[in-house]
């Protein structure tokens, strides 16, 4: 079977049945060398299952897994050139931080001095040298996360796999750690697959995102493409915020019809003055959202939400609203943007 | 972590209740420790007869006497040889079964554990008598092997149930992480699973040792009159020697168990499991 990814990762026609149910069906994915790809999707869509097939903990019923140009479908996890960071970190409580990180090297029968040097380097990299003799139970969640990352990186894997590595951290730490991970990944140039159900996370750190739905990949593209031109209604709904109206979209106005029109709230503008294409609207509700406001508008053709950050109107204000961009779906598929 | 959870407050200010509780604790302690103390004193006393509240004098003679009787020394030797063998044999047989029942959901897994448990609920002597008839047939009566087998049987319950729970408590993801790090299945078992289950296994081994060292019913039935262990020798001692010898022998019988518990304590209580490390 052709392997297009070169040194990266390729999944071909993967199918997995668990508990008598088809969990993953005909899944295809090509990740280039050095690329960081997110598997994004709601709970239960099969992200972890996919990642575990890449790592080797699950063997697919059919299909193939190529890692770094080699068919590893039938090979156990210990022989694959991948390293995984588990969601709960899976650190060994009976070993110190140093021993945890040294374990993969010990298994590889490296010399003591070589192990010492490599572990020190990687602990230095994740800023944990001062904790090298601590037990996992004695350090914070964020530090445990970094130990888990260090244990994966010390193996110098061709493929780095991360299963919701940030879900156990608080919101602030999560943003910092995800940037650290991204920075490291770029610097080391490791091909990386990260599982997440947080779209912000996926949008901010990925080269490309694979949006999953019920065991299939709905769309696989860059964050920008995913946001600007979601190929299916499902993706449009899942990524970002969306006004969803049924009708027919023509010249900025909505008339009776059967298309699904998706309009991003940041593409809806309210103003006191009429401009070409705008339609009379009244403000029904204004909700503060931190650094912007969510403004609910009622036009005679639709009710829309707009995100406004300056010149915020008040509820009851009358004016005009225009739509600068709309996504038009027929049978769930994108047919055009207007 | 919820910081506002208070430990259940059973602290009381009432002096009456406190006195009552102290008295009760004292009484319980007396019930348990009293006879042991009485025994210990006898072991070192020259003579201690009823109306007198303290022994006439102190001596180590009784210990010397015990070690001068060849049958008693033999019994001690036999016990000290047999018990470790029983523990190791039991571990070799039971630990794989314990691991399997913790990790694989094979057919009959539940029944295996329940039968293990239930067989222990029945009076042992019935089982031993049945085995004895089988032993006559196999020429195992009065043999060391026969005694070892009978003792191993009694330890199975400890060596399956406790380690099974200990193995089951090792999160699968920790084993997977080791596989992912490049370790083969056996290495994962040795360096992760076994290490983490060790406190539970140690408890099981200590309990098995104490059981084997103390086992008298089956050992007497099978071993006597050729093989005597310390507990079965006790039957003879009680009939033929003064009470002080019994006391000395009882103390000797306690020493290995107490030593073992002391040694294992550090690993069991001070181990990483006691650090309260929470793994999902
Ligand atoms: N061993 C199993 N036996 C039966 N069903 C399973 C098994 N493992 C997973 N599943 C099912 O497969 C589906 C996908 O599970 P998976 O863990 O891949 O989801 P996920 O996308 O990672 O979700 P989450 O975001 O909640 O982690 C779920 O419906 C789950 O119930
Ligand atoms: Mg998951």
PDB file of N, CA and C in Angstrom, chain A residues 62-133:
ATOM      1  N   UNK A  62      -9.542  -3.747  10.504  1.00  0.00           N
ATOM      2  CA  UNK A  62      -8.949  -3.670   9.174  1.00  0.00           C
ATOM      3  C   UNK A  62      -8.314  -2.302   9.008  1.00  0.00           C
ATOM      4  N   UNK A  63      -7.503  -2.183   7.969  1.00  0.00           N
ATOM      5  CA  UNK A  63      -6.789  -0.938   7.749  1.00  0.00           C
ATOM      6  C   UNK A  63      -5.340  -1.051   8.182  1.00  0.00           C
ATOM      7  N   UNK A  64      -4.582   0.006   7.930  1.00  0.00           N
ATOM      8  CA  UNK A  64      -3.148  -0.031   8.224  1.00  0.00           C
ATOM      9  C   UNK A  64      -2.688   1.237   8.919  1.00  0.00           C
ATOM     10  N   UNK A  65      -1.654   1.068   9.740  1.00  0.00           N
ATOM     11  CA  UNK A  65      -1.033   2.208  10.412  1.00  0.00           C
ATOM     12  C   UNK A  65       0.424   2.275   9.964  1.00  0.00           C
ATOM     13  N   UNK A  66       0.813   3.416   9.397  1.00  0.00           N
ATOM     14  CA  UNK A  66       2.224   3.626   9.040  1.00  0.00           C
ATOM     15  C   UNK A  66       2.813   4.683   9.950  1.00  0.00           C
ATOM     16  N   UNK A  67       3.926   4.363  10.574  1.00  0.00           N
ATOM     17  CA  UNK A  67       4.637   5.360  11.370  1.00  0.00           C
ATOM     18  C   UNK A  67       6.031   5.504  10.795  1.00  0.00           C
ATOM     19  N   UNK A  68       6.427   6.729  10.538  1.00  0.00           N
ATOM     20  CA  UNK A  68       7.759   7.013   9.995  1.00  0.00           C
ATOM     21  C   UNK A  68       8.060   6.112   8.807  1.00  0.00           C
ATOM     22  N   UNK A  69       7.060   5.920   7.962  1.00  0.00           N
ATOM     23  CA  UNK A  69       7.269   5.171   6.735  1.00  0.00           C
ATOM     24  C   UNK A  69       7.225   3.663   6.873  1.00  0.00           C
ATOM     25  N   UNK A  70       6.949   3.172   8.106  1.00  0.00           N
ATOM     26  CA  UNK A  70       6.928   1.717   8.301  1.00  0.00           C
ATOM     27  C   UNK A  70       5.528   1.246   8.659  1.00  0.00           C
ATOM     28  N   UNK A  71       5.140   0.099   8.125  1.00  0.00           N
ATOM     29  CA  UNK A  71       3.849  -0.481   8.479  1.00  0.00           C
ATOM     30  C   UNK A  71       3.970  -1.104   9.871  1.00  0.00           C
ATOM     31  N   UNK A  72       3.258  -0.520  10.851  1.00  0.00           N
ATOM     32  CA  UNK A  72       3.375  -1.026  12.224  1.00  0.00           C
ATOM     33  C   UNK A  72       2.069  -1.661  12.703  1.00  0.00           C
ATOM     34  N   UNK A  73       1.143  -1.879  11.769  1.00  0.00           N
ATOM     35  CA  UNK A  73      -0.202  -2.326  12.140  1.00  0.00           C
ATOM     36  C   UNK A  73      -0.190  -3.505  13.110  1.00  0.00           C
ATOM     37  N   UNK A  74       0.735  -4.454  12.886  1.00  0.00           N
ATOM     38  CA  UNK A  74       0.730  -5.671  13.698  1.00  0.00           C
ATOM     39  C   UNK A  74       1.762  -5.636  14.827  1.00  0.00           C
ATOM     40  N   UNK A  75       2.404  -4.499  14.989  1.00  0.00           N
ATOM     41  CA  UNK A  75       3.510  -4.412  15.949  1.00  0.00           C
ATOM     42  C   UNK A  75       3.021  -3.870  17.290  1.00  0.00           C
ATOM     43  N   UNK A  76       3.548  -4.425  18.379  1.00  0.00           N
ATOM     44  CA  UNK A  76       3.137  -3.986  19.722  1.00  0.00           C
ATOM     45  C   UNK A  76       3.646  -2.590  20.045  1.00  0.00           C
ATOM     46  N   UNK A  77       3.047  -1.970  21.058  1.00  0.00           N
ATOM     47  CA  UNK A  77       3.410  -0.581  21.387  1.00  0.00           C
ATOM     48  C   UNK A  77       4.885  -0.414  21.735  1.00  0.00           C
ATOM     49  N   UNK A  78       5.504  -1.466  22.310  1.00  0.00           N
ATOM     50  CA  UNK A  78       6.891  -1.302  22.753  1.00  0.00           C
ATOM     51  C   UNK A  78       7.857  -1.222  21.578  1.00  0.00           C
ATOM     52  N   UNK A  79       7.392  -1.654  20.397  1.00  0.00           N
ATOM     53  CA  UNK A  79       8.305  -1.633  19.249  1.00  0.00           C
ATOM     54  C   UNK A  79       7.978  -0.500  18.279  1.00  0.00           C
ATOM     55  N   UNK A  80       6.985   0.331  18.634  1.00  0.00           N
ATOM     56  CA  UNK A  80       6.629   1.421  17.719  1.00  0.00           C
ATOM     57  C   UNK A  80       7.455   2.669  18.025  1.00  0.00           C
ATOM     58  N   UNK A  81       7.741   3.455  16.991  1.00  0.00           N
ATOM     59  CA  UNK A  81       8.560   4.655  17.216  1.00  0.00           C
ATOM     60  C   UNK A  81       7.735   5.828  17.734  1.00  0.00           C
ATOM     61  N   UNK A  82       6.702   5.519  18.503  1.00  0.00           N
ATOM     62  CA  UNK A  82       5.840   6.581  19.029  1.00  0.00           C
ATOM     63  C   UNK A  82       5.944   6.609  20.546  1.00  0.00           C
ATOM     64  N   UNK A  83       5.672   7.760  21.118  1.00  0.00           N
ATOM     65  CA  UNK A  83       5.608   7.876  22.578  1.00  0.00           C
ATOM     66  C   UNK A  83       4.343   8.641  22.925  1.00  0.00           C
ATOM     67  N   UNK A  84       3.710   8.199  24.007  1.00  0.00           N
ATOM     68  CA  UNK A  84       2.402   8.755  24.324  1.00  0.00           C
ATOM     69  C   UNK A  84       2.415   9.447  25.685  1.00  0.00           C
ATOM     70  N   UNK A  85       1.677  10.549  25.761  1.00  0.00           N
ATOM     71  CA  UNK A  85       1.422  11.191  27.048  1.00  0.00           C
ATOM     72  C   UNK A  85      -0.031  10.904  27.397  1.00  0.00           C
ATOM     73  N   UNK A  86      -0.221  10.211  28.509  1.00  0.00           N
ATOM     74  CA  UNK A  86      -1.566   9.773  28.862  1.00  0.00           C
ATOM     75  C   UNK A  86      -2.351  10.896  29.530  1.00  0.00           C
ATOM     76  N   UNK A  87      -3.677  10.774  29.414  1.00  0.00           N
ATOM     77  CA  UNK A  87      -4.540  11.813  29.972  1.00  0.00           C
ATOM     78  C   UNK A  87      -4.331  11.978  31.471  1.00  0.00           C
ATOM     79  N   UNK A  88      -4.171  10.850  32.183  1.00  0.00           N
ATOM     80  CA  UNK A  88      -3.940  10.950  33.631  1.00  0.00           C
ATOM     81  C   UNK A  88      -2.448  10.868  33.954  1.00  0.00           C
ATOM     82  N   UNK A  89      -1.620  11.069  32.918  1.00  0.00           N
ATOM     83  CA  UNK A  89      -0.158  11.089  32.996  1.00  0.00           C
ATOM     84  C   UNK A  89       0.450   9.708  33.200  1.00  0.00           C
ATOM     85  N   UNK A  90      -0.238   8.825  33.951  1.00  0.00           N
ATOM     86  CA  UNK A  90       0.264   7.462  34.137  1.00  0.00           C
ATOM     87  C   UNK A  90       1.721   7.427  34.589  1.00  0.00           C
ATOM     88  N   UNK A  91       2.069   8.265  35.536  1.00  0.00           N
ATOM     89  CA  UNK A  91       3.420   8.204  36.108  1.00  0.00           C
ATOM     90  C   UNK A  91       3.456   7.060  37.107  1.00  0.00           C
ATOM     91  N   UNK A  92       4.634   6.463  37.248  1.00  0.00           N
ATOM     92  CA  UNK A  92       4.755   5.339  38.176  1.00  0.00           C
ATOM     93  C   UNK A  92       5.028   5.859  39.577  1.00  0.00           C
ATOM     94  N   UNK A  93       4.103   5.637  40.488  1.00  0.00           N
ATOM     95  CA  UNK A  93       4.198   6.252  41.815  1.00  0.00           C
ATOM     96  C   UNK A  93       5.351   5.721  42.652  1.00  0.00           C
ATOM     97  N   UNK A  94       5.859   4.529  42.304  1.00  0.00           N
ATOM     98  CA  UNK A  94       6.930   3.960  43.121  1.00  0.00           C
ATOM     99  C   UNK A  94       8.315   4.374  42.624  1.00  0.00           C
ATOM    100  N   UNK A  95       8.338   5.243  41.625  1.00  0.00           N
ATOM    101  CA  UNK A  95       9.632   5.706  41.129  1.00  0.00           C
ATOM    102  C   UNK A  95       9.716   7.228  41.264  1.00  0.00           C
ATOM    103  N   UNK A  96      10.926   7.730  41.429  1.00  0.00           N
ATOM    104  CA  UNK A  96      11.112   9.179  41.472  1.00  0.00           C
ATOM    105  C   UNK A  96      10.909   9.741  40.064  1.00  0.00           C
ATOM    106  N   UNK A  97      10.847  11.075  39.998  1.00  0.00           N
ATOM    107  CA  UNK A  97      10.727  11.745  38.708  1.00  0.00           C
ATOM    108  C   UNK A  97      11.871  11.297  37.797  1.00  0.00           C
ATOM    109  N   UNK A  98      13.075  11.284  38.331  1.00  0.00           N
ATOM    110  CA  UNK A  98      14.235  10.870  37.538  1.00  0.00           C
ATOM    111  C   UNK A  98      14.036   9.454  36.991  1.00  0.00           C
ATOM    112  N   UNK A  99      13.632   8.539  37.864  1.00  0.00           N
ATOM    113  CA  UNK A  99      13.482   7.136  37.452  1.00  0.00           C
ATOM    114  C   UNK A  99      12.374   6.977  36.420  1.00  0.00           C
ATOM    115  N   UNK A 100      11.288   7.746  36.606  1.00  0.00           N
ATOM    116  CA  UNK A 100      10.205   7.709  35.630  1.00  0.00           C
ATOM    117  C   UNK A 100      10.723   8.053  34.242  1.00  0.00           C
ATOM    118  N   UNK A 101      11.509   9.136  34.187  1.00  0.00           N
ATOM    119  CA  UNK A 101      11.992   9.605  32.887  1.00  0.00           C
ATOM    120  C   UNK A 101      13.095   8.693  32.351  1.00  0.00           C
ATOM    121  N   UNK A 102      13.839   8.076  33.276  1.00  0.00           N
ATOM    122  CA  UNK A 102      14.950   7.221  32.849  1.00  0.00           C
ATOM    123  C   UNK A 102      14.476   5.853  32.348  1.00  0.00           C
ATOM    124  N   UNK A 103      13.283   5.462  32.763  1.00  0.00           N
ATOM    125  CA  UNK A 103      12.793   4.109  32.463  1.00  0.00           C
ATOM    126  C   UNK A 103      12.895   3.724  30.981  1.00  0.00           C
ATOM    127  N   UNK A 104      12.384   4.575  30.073  1.00  0.00           N
ATOM    128  CA  UNK A 104      12.452   4.183  28.656  1.00  0.00           C
ATOM    129  C   UNK A 104      13.893   3.974  28.182  1.00  0.00           C
ATOM    130  N   UNK A 105      14.827   4.712  28.757  1.00  0.00           N
ATOM    131  CA  UNK A 105      16.224   4.584  28.337  1.00  0.00           C
ATOM    132  C   UNK A 105      16.849   3.325  28.915  1.00  0.00           C
ATOM    133  N   UNK A 106      16.462   3.025  30.154  1.00  0.00           N
ATOM    134  CA  UNK A 106      16.934   1.807  30.799  1.00  0.00           C
ATOM    135  C   UNK A 106      16.486   0.587  29.998  1.00  0.00           C
ATOM    136  N   UNK A 107      15.227   0.627  29.576  1.00  0.00           N
ATOM    137  CA  UNK A 107      14.694  -0.463  28.767  1.00  0.00           C
ATOM    138  C   UNK A 107      15.516  -0.615  27.488  1.00  0.00           C
ATOM    139  N   UNK A 108      15.992   0.516  26.968  1.00  0.00           N
ATOM    140  CA  UNK A 108      16.788   0.474  25.738  1.00  0.00           C
ATOM    141  C   UNK A 108      18.247   0.116  26.017  1.00  0.00           C
ATOM    142  N   UNK A 109      18.543  -0.215  27.273  1.00  0.00           N
ATOM    143  CA  UNK A 109      19.883  -0.690  27.659  1.00  0.00           C
ATOM    144  C   UNK A 109      20.980   0.326  27.385  1.00  0.00           C
ATOM    145  N   UNK A 110      20.667   1.598  27.620  1.00  0.00           N
ATOM    146  CA  UNK A 110      21.692   2.626  27.467  1.00  0.00           C
ATOM    147  C   UNK A 110      22.634   2.590  28.658  1.00  0.00           C
ATOM    148  N   UNK A 111      23.809   3.147  28.492  1.00  0.00           N
ATOM    149  CA  UNK A 111      24.766   3.186  29.593  1.00  0.00           C
ATOM    150  C   UNK A 111      24.280   4.165  30.646  1.00  0.00           C
ATOM    151  N   UNK A 112      24.745   3.951  31.855  1.00  0.00           N
ATOM    152  CA  UNK A 112      24.293   4.762  32.976  1.00  0.00           C
ATOM    153  C   UNK A 112      24.569   6.243  32.765  1.00  0.00           C
ATOM    154  N   UNK A 113      25.764   6.539  32.257  1.00  0.00           N
ATOM    155  CA  UNK A 113      26.141   7.944  32.085  1.00  0.00           C
ATOM    156  C   UNK A 113      25.306   8.588  30.981  1.00  0.00           C
ATOM    157  N   UNK A 114      25.040   7.818  29.936  1.00  0.00           N
ATOM    158  CA  UNK A 114      24.218   8.327  28.838  1.00  0.00           C
ATOM    159  C   UNK A 114      22.805   8.628  29.340  1.00  0.00           C
ATOM    160  N   UNK A 115      22.261   7.701  30.148  1.00  0.00           N
ATOM    161  CA  UNK A 115      20.926   7.902  30.704  1.00  0.00           C
ATOM    162  C   UNK A 115      20.905   9.176  31.545  1.00  0.00           C
ATOM    163  N   UNK A 116      21.885   9.268  32.430  1.00  0.00           N
ATOM    164  CA  UNK A 116      21.992  10.420  33.322  1.00  0.00           C
ATOM    165  C   UNK A 116      21.953  11.717  32.522  1.00  0.00           C
ATOM    166  N   UNK A 117      22.746  11.755  31.464  1.00  0.00           N
ATOM    167  CA  UNK A 117      22.880  12.976  30.672  1.00  0.00           C
ATOM    168  C   UNK A 117      21.550  13.302  29.978  1.00  0.00           C
ATOM    169  N   UNK A 118      20.969  12.285  29.348  1.00  0.00           N
ATOM    170  CA  UNK A 118      19.742  12.523  28.591  1.00  0.00           C
ATOM    171  C   UNK A 118      18.587  12.950  29.488  1.00  0.00           C
ATOM    172  N   UNK A 119      18.475  12.276  30.647  1.00  0.00           N
ATOM    173  CA  UNK A 119      17.385  12.611  31.555  1.00  0.00           C
ATOM    174  C   UNK A 119      17.564  14.030  32.072  1.00  0.00           C
ATOM    175  N   UNK A 120      18.787  14.387  32.402  1.00  0.00           N
ATOM    176  CA  UNK A 120      19.046  15.752  32.864  1.00  0.00           C
ATOM    177  C   UNK A 120      18.665  16.763  31.804  1.00  0.00           C
ATOM    178  N   UNK A 121      19.079  16.495  30.572  1.00  0.00           N
ATOM    179  CA  UNK A 121      18.759  17.425  29.486  1.00  0.00           C
ATOM    180  C   UNK A 121      17.259  17.643  29.359  1.00  0.00           C
ATOM    181  N   UNK A 122      16.510  16.525  29.387  1.00  0.00           N
ATOM    182  CA  UNK A 122      15.070  16.657  29.128  1.00  0.00           C
ATOM    183  C   UNK A 122      14.370  17.277  30.342  1.00  0.00           C
ATOM    184  N   UNK A 123      14.864  16.970  31.550  1.00  0.00           N
ATOM    185  CA  UNK A 123      14.267  17.594  32.741  1.00  0.00           C
ATOM    186  C   UNK A 123      14.562  19.092  32.757  1.00  0.00           C
ATOM    187  N   UNK A 124      15.752  19.436  32.280  1.00  0.00           N
ATOM    188  CA  UNK A 124      16.118  20.849  32.146  1.00  0.00           C
ATOM    189  C   UNK A 124      15.125  21.527  31.199  1.00  0.00           C
ATOM    190  N   UNK A 125      14.845  20.823  30.105  1.00  0.00           N
ATOM    191  CA  UNK A 125      13.970  21.371  29.070  1.00  0.00           C
ATOM    192  C   UNK A 125      12.573  21.671  29.615  1.00  0.00           C
ATOM    193  N   UNK A 126      12.060  20.793  30.481  1.00  0.00           N
ATOM    194  CA  UNK A 126      10.707  21.025  31.011  1.00  0.00           C
ATOM    195  C   UNK A 126      10.764  21.679  32.401  1.00  0.00           C
ATOM    196  N   UNK A 127      11.946  22.172  32.758  1.00  0.00           N
ATOM    197  CA  UNK A 127      12.092  22.928  34.009  1.00  0.00           C
ATOM    198  C   UNK A 127      11.760  22.134  35.264  1.00  0.00           C
ATOM    199  N   UNK A 128      12.292  20.934  35.346  1.00  0.00           N
ATOM    200  CA  UNK A 128      11.925  20.097  36.493  1.00  0.00           C
ATOM    201  C   UNK A 128      13.136  19.543  37.240  1.00  0.00           C
ATOM    202  N   UNK A 129      14.312  20.080  36.945  1.00  0.00           N
ATOM    203  CA  UNK A 129      15.506  19.535  37.581  1.00  0.00           C
ATOM    204  C   UNK A 129      15.393  19.520  39.109  1.00  0.00           C
ATOM    205  N   UNK A 130      14.771  20.562  39.654  1.00  0.00           N
ATOM    206  CA  UNK A 130      14.693  20.651  41.111  1.00  0.00           C
ATOM    207  C   UNK A 130      13.784  19.565  41.692  1.00  0.00           C
ATOM    208  N   UNK A 131      13.026  18.881  40.845  1.00  0.00           N
ATOM    209  CA  UNK A 131      12.119  17.851  41.353  1.00  0.00           C
ATOM    210  C   UNK A 131      12.580  16.451  40.982  1.00  0.00           C
ATOM    211  N   UNK A 132      13.837  16.313  40.548  1.00  0.00           N
ATOM    212  CA  UNK A 132      14.214  15.012  39.992  1.00  0.00           C
ATOM    213  C   UNK A 132      14.133  13.883  41.010  1.00  0.00           C
ATOM    214  N   UNK A 133      14.279  14.189  42.282  1.00  0.00           N
ATOM    215  CA  UNK A 133      14.209  13.138  43.288  1.00  0.00           C
ATOM    216  C   UNK A 133      12.866  13.065  43.997  1.00  0.00           C
TER     217      UNK A 133
END
